[in-house]
Tab-separated table of C-alpha atoms in Angstrom:
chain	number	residue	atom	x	y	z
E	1	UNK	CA	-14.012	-3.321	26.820
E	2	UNK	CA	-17.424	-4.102	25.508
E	3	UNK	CA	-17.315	-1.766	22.921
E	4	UNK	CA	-14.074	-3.010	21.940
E	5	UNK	CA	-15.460	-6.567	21.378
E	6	UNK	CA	-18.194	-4.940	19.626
E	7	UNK	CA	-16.166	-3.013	17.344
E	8	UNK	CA	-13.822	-6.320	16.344
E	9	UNK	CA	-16.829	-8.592	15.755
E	10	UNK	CA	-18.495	-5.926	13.176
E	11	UNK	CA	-15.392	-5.771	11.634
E	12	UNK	CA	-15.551	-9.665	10.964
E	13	UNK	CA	-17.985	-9.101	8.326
E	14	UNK	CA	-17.032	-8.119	4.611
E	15	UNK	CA	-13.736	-9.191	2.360
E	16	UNK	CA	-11.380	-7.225	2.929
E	17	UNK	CA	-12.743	-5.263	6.694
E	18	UNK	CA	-9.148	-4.234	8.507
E	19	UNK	CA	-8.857	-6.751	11.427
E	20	UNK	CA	-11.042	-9.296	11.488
E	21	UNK	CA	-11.360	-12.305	13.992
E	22	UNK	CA	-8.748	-14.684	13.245
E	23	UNK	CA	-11.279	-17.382	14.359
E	24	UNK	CA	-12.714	-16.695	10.949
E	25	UNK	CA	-13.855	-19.982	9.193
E	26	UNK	CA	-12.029	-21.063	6.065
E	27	UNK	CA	-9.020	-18.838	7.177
E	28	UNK	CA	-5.469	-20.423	5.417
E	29	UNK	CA	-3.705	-21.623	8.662
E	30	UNK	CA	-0.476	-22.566	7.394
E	31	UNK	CA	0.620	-21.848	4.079
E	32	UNK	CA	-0.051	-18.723	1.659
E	33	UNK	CA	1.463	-16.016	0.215
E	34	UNK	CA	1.048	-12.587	2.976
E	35	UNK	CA	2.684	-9.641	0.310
E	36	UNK	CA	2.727	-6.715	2.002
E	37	UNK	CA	3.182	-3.912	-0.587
E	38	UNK	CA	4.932	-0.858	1.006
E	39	UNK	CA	4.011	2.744	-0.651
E	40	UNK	CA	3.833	6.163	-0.412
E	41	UNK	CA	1.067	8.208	-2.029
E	42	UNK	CA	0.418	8.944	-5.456
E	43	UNK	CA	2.282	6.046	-7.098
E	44	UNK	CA	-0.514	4.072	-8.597
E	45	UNK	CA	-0.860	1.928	-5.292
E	46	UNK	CA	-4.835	1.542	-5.781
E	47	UNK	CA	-4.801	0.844	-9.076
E	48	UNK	CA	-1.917	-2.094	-7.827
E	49	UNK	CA	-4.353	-3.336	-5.226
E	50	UNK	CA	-7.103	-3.512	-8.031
E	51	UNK	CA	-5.046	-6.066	-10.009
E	52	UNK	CA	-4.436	-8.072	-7.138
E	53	UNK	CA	-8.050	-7.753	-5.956
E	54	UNK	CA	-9.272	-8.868	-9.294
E	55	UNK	CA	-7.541	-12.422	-8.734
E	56	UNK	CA	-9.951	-15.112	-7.560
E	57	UNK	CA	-7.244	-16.862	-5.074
E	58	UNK	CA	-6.409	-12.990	-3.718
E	59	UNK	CA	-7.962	-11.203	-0.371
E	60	UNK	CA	-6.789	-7.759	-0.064
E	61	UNK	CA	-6.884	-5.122	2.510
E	62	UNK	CA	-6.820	-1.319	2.348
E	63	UNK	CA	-4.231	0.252	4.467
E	64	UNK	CA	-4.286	-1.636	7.425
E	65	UNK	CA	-2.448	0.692	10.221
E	66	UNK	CA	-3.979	3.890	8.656
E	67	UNK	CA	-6.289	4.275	11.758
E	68	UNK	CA	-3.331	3.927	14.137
E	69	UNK	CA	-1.311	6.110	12.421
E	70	UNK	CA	-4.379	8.828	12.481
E	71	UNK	CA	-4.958	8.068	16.293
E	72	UNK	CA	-1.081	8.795	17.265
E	73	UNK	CA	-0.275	11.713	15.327
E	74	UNK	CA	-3.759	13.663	15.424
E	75	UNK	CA	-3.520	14.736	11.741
E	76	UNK	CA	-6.116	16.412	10.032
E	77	UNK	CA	-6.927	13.629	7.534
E	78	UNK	CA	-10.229	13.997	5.945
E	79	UNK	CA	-12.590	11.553	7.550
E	80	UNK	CA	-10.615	11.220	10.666
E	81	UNK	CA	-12.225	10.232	13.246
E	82	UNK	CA	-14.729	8.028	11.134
E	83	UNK	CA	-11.688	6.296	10.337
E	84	UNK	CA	-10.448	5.790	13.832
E	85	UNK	CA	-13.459	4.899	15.048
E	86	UNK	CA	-14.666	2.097	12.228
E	87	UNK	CA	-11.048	0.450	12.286
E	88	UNK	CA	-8.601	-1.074	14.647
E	89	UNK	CA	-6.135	1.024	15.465
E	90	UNK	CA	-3.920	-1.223	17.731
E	91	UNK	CA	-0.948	-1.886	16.124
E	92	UNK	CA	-0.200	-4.817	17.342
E	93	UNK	CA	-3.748	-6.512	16.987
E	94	UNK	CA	-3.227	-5.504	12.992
E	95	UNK	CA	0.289	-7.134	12.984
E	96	UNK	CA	-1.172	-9.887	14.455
E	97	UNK	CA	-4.082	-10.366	12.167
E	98	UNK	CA	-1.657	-9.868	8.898
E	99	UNK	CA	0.399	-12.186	10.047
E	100	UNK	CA	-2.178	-15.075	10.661
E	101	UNK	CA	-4.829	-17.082	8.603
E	102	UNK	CA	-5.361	-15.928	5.499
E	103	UNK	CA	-9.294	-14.840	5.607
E	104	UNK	CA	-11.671	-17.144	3.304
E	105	UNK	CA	-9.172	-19.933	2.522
E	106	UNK	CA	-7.507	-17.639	0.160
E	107	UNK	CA	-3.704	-18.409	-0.803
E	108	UNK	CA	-2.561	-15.114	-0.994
E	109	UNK	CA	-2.832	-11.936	1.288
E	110	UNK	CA	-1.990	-8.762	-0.477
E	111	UNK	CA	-1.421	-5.833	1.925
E	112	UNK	CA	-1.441	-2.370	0.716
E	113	UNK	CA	0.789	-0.266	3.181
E	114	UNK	CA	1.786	3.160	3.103
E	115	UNK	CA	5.381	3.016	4.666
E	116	UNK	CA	4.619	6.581	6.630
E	117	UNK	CA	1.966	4.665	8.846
E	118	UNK	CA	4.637	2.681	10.299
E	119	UNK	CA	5.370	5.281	12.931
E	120	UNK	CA	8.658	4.573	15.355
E	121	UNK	CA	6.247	3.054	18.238
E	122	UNK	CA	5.159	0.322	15.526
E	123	UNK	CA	7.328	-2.964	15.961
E	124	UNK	CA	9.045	-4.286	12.925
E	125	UNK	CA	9.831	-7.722	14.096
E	126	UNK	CA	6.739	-9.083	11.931
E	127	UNK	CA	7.786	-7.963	9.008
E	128	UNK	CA	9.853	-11.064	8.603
E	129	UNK	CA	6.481	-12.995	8.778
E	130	UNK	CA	5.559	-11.413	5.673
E	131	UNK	CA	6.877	-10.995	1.856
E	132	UNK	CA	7.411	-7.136	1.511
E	133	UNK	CA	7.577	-5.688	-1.660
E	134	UNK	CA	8.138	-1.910	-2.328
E	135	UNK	CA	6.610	0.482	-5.050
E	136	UNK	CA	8.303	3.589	-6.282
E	137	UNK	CA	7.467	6.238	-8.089
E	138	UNK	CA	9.360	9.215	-10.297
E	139	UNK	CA	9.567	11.950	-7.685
E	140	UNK	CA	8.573	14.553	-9.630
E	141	UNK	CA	5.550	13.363	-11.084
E	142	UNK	CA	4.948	11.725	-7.728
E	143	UNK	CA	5.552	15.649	-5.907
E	144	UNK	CA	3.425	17.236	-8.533
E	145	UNK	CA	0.124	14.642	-7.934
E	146	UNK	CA	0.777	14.964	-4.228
E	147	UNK	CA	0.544	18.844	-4.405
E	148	UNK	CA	-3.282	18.116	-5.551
E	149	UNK	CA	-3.807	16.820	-2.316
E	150	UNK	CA	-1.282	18.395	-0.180
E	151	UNK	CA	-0.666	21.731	-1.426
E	152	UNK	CA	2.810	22.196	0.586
E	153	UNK	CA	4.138	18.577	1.216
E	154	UNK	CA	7.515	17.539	3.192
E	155	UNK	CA	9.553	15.440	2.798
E	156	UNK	CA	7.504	13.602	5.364
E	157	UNK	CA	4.666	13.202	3.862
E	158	UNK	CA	6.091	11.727	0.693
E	159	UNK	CA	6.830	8.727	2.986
E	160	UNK	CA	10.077	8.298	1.036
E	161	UNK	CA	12.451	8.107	3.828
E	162	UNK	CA	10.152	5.548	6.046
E	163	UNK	CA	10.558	3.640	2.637
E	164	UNK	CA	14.227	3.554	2.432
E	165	UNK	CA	14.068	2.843	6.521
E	166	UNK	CA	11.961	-0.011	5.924
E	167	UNK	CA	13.674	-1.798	2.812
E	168	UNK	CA	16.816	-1.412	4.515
E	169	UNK	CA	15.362	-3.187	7.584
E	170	UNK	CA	13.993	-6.154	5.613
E	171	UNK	CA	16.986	-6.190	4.035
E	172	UNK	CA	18.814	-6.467	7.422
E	173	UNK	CA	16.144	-8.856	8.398
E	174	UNK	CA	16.201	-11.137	5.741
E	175	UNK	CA	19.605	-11.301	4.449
E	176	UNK	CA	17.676	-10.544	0.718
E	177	UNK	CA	17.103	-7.457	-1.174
E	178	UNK	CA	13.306	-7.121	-1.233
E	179	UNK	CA	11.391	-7.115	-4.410
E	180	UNK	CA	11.291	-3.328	-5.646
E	181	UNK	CA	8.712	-1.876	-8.498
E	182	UNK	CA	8.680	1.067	-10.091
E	183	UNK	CA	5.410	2.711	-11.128
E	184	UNK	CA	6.450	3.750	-14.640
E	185	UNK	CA	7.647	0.549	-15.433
E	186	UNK	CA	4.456	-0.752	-14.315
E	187	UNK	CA	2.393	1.794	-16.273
E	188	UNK	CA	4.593	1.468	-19.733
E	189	UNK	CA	4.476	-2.411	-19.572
E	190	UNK	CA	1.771	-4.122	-17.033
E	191	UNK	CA	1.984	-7.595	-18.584
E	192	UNK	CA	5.404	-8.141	-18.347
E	193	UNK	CA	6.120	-6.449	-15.030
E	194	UNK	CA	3.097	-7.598	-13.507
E	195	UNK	CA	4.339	-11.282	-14.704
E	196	UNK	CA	8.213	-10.373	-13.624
E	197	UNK	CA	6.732	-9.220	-9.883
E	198	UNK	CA	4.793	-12.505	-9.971
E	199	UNK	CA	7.697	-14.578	-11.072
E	200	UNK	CA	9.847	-13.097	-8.195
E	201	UNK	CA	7.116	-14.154	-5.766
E	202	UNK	CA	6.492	-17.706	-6.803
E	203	UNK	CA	2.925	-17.278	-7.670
E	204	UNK	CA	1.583	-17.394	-11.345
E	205	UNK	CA	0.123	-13.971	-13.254
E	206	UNK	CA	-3.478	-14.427	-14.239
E	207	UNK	CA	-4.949	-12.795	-17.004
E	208	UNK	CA	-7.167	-10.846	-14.274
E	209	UNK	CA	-4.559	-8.861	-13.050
E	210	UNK	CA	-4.935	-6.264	-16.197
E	211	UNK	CA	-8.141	-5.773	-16.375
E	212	UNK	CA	-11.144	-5.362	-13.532
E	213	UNK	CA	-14.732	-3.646	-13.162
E	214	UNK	CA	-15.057	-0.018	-12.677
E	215	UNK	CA	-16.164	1.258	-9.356
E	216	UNK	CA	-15.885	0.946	-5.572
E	217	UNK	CA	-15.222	-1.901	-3.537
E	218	UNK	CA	-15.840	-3.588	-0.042
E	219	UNK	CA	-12.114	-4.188	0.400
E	220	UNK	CA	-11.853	-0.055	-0.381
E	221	UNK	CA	-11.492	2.128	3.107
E	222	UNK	CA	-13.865	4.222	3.677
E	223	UNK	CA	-11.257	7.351	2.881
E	224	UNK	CA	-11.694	6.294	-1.118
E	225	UNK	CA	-14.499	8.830	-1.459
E	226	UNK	CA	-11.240	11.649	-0.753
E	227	UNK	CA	-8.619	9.767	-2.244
E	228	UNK	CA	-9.702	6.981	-5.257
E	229	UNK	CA	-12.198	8.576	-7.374
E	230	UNK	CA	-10.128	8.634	-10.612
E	231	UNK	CA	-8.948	5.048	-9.979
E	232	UNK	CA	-12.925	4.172	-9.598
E	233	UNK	CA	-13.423	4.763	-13.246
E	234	UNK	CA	-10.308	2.691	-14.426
E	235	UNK	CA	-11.330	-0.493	-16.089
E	236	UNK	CA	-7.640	-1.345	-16.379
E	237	UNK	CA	-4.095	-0.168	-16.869
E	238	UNK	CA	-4.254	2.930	-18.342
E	239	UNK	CA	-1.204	3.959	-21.328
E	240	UNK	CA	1.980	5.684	-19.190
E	241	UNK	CA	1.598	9.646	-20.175
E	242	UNK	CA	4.447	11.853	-19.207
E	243	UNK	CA	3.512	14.486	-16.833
E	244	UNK	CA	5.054	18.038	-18.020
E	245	UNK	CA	3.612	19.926	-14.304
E	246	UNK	CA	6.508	21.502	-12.926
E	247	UNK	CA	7.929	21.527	-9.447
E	248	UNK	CA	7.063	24.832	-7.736
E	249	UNK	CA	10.327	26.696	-6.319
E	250	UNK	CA	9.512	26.525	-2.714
E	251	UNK	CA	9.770	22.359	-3.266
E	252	UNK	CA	12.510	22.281	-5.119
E	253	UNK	CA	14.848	21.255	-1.908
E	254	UNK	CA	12.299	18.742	-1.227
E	255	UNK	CA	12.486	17.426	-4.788
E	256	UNK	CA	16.026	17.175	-4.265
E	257	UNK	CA	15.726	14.958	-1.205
E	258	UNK	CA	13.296	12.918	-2.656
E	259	UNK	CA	15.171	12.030	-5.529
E	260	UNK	CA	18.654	11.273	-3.188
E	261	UNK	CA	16.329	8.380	-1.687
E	262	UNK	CA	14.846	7.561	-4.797
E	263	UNK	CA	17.985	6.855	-6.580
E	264	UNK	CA	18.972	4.427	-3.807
E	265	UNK	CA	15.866	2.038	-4.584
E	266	UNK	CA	15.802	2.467	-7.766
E	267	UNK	CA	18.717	0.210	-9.007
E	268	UNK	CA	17.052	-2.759	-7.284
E	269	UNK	CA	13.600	-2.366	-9.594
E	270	UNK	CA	12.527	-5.647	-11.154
E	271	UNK	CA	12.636	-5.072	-14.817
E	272	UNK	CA	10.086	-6.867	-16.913
């Protein structure tokens, strides 16, 4: 139990630390924006978190339920048990926290979530205490970056089907369709999807949201070493390049899969 207190107070310190005490001074009590932007990987959701980061009235955190998700299914992530050992991996304690004062007095909470860490045993019911907001990506290009990193992915692991589980939950939920972006248009046209996505939300775009410094940052999990080192050069949004890499044959049924799910959130995209 000690060590558990321990382990919460250190991670009271630093913008953007998963989890800290909600005791936190100049926390937003009442009011606030608390986005939670559901992804899978590779579909530009660091460099999305980077814009956001870059506003001044913005705290941001990095993947919030990634160390649960690590400590339930035993995966051989790189920098495992670092990861489950520097950050809470209670579920409920992280629901709880995203769901509370906004840290520093900020008026908006942007939470970068990969849908495939909400694992069956994670409750949903909070998700109507937050705005969710869902980024997609072209499955083939999104297949063929993933293979860089996973060289034989499923269907699984592209976190597409916990995506369509979870916008068809808020959607339930809320009695709205959720906000849904697509990384191409994003990439072709940041301005005026970045000020669409804004619009949609009720807060204004800044200027900031295009551009930001090169480099790591405190809000970053500790897992960017692995996963972020391109993004860590970016100064910006980069120009929207088709990718020509084709789709090995022993994916191509998961290709297919991906795009049946695909093609269900796609017609909701925001369009700039």
């Amino acid at each position: 139990m000690a060590k558990r207190l321990a382990k919460q107070k250190a991670n009271d310190i630093g913008r953007g630390t998963p989890v800290p005490s909600p005791g936190l001074m100049g926390d937003n009590l009442t009011s606030g924006l608390r986005l939670a932007m559901w992804c899978g990987p590779r579909n530009i959701s660091t460099a999305l978190m980077r814009a956001w980061g870059n506003r001044p009235d913005t705290f941001v955190v990095d993947e919030p339920l990634y160390a649960h998700y690590l400590r339930e299914t035993r995966l051989p992530h790189a920098m495992a048990d670092e990861i489950i050992e520097r950050y809470e991996a209670d579920w409920e304690k992280v629901a709880a926290w995203l769901t509370g004062p906004i840290p520093e007095g900020r008026s908006i909470f942007y939470q970068k979530q990969m849908c495939h860490h909400m694992l069956p045993g994670v409750g949903r019911d909070w998700l109507g205490q937050v705005t969710n907001c869902f980024l997609i990506r072209e499955p083939r290009e999104m297949l063929t970056s993933l293979m860089k990193k996973l060289p034989n992915p499923t269907l699984t692991d592209t976190a597409l089907p916990q995506q369509l589980e979870l916008f068809n939950h808020v959607r339930e939920l809320t009695g709205d369709v959720p906000p849904v972006i697509d990384s191409t248009d994003v990439l072709r046209e940041p301005r005026g999807m970045l000020s669409a996505l804004c619009e949609r939300l009720g807060v204004a775009f800044i200027e900031a949201m295009l551009e930001w410094p090169p480099g790591v940052r405190e809000s970053d999990g500790i897992w960017a070493k692995h996963w972020y080192p391109e993004v860590e050069t970016t100064t910006g949004w980069r120009p929207y390049k088709p990718k020509e890499v084709p789709v090995p044959d022993a994916l191509t049924g998961v290709l297919g899969q991906c795009n049946e799910i695909y093609e269900q959130l796609y017609p909701h995209r925001i369009t700039a």
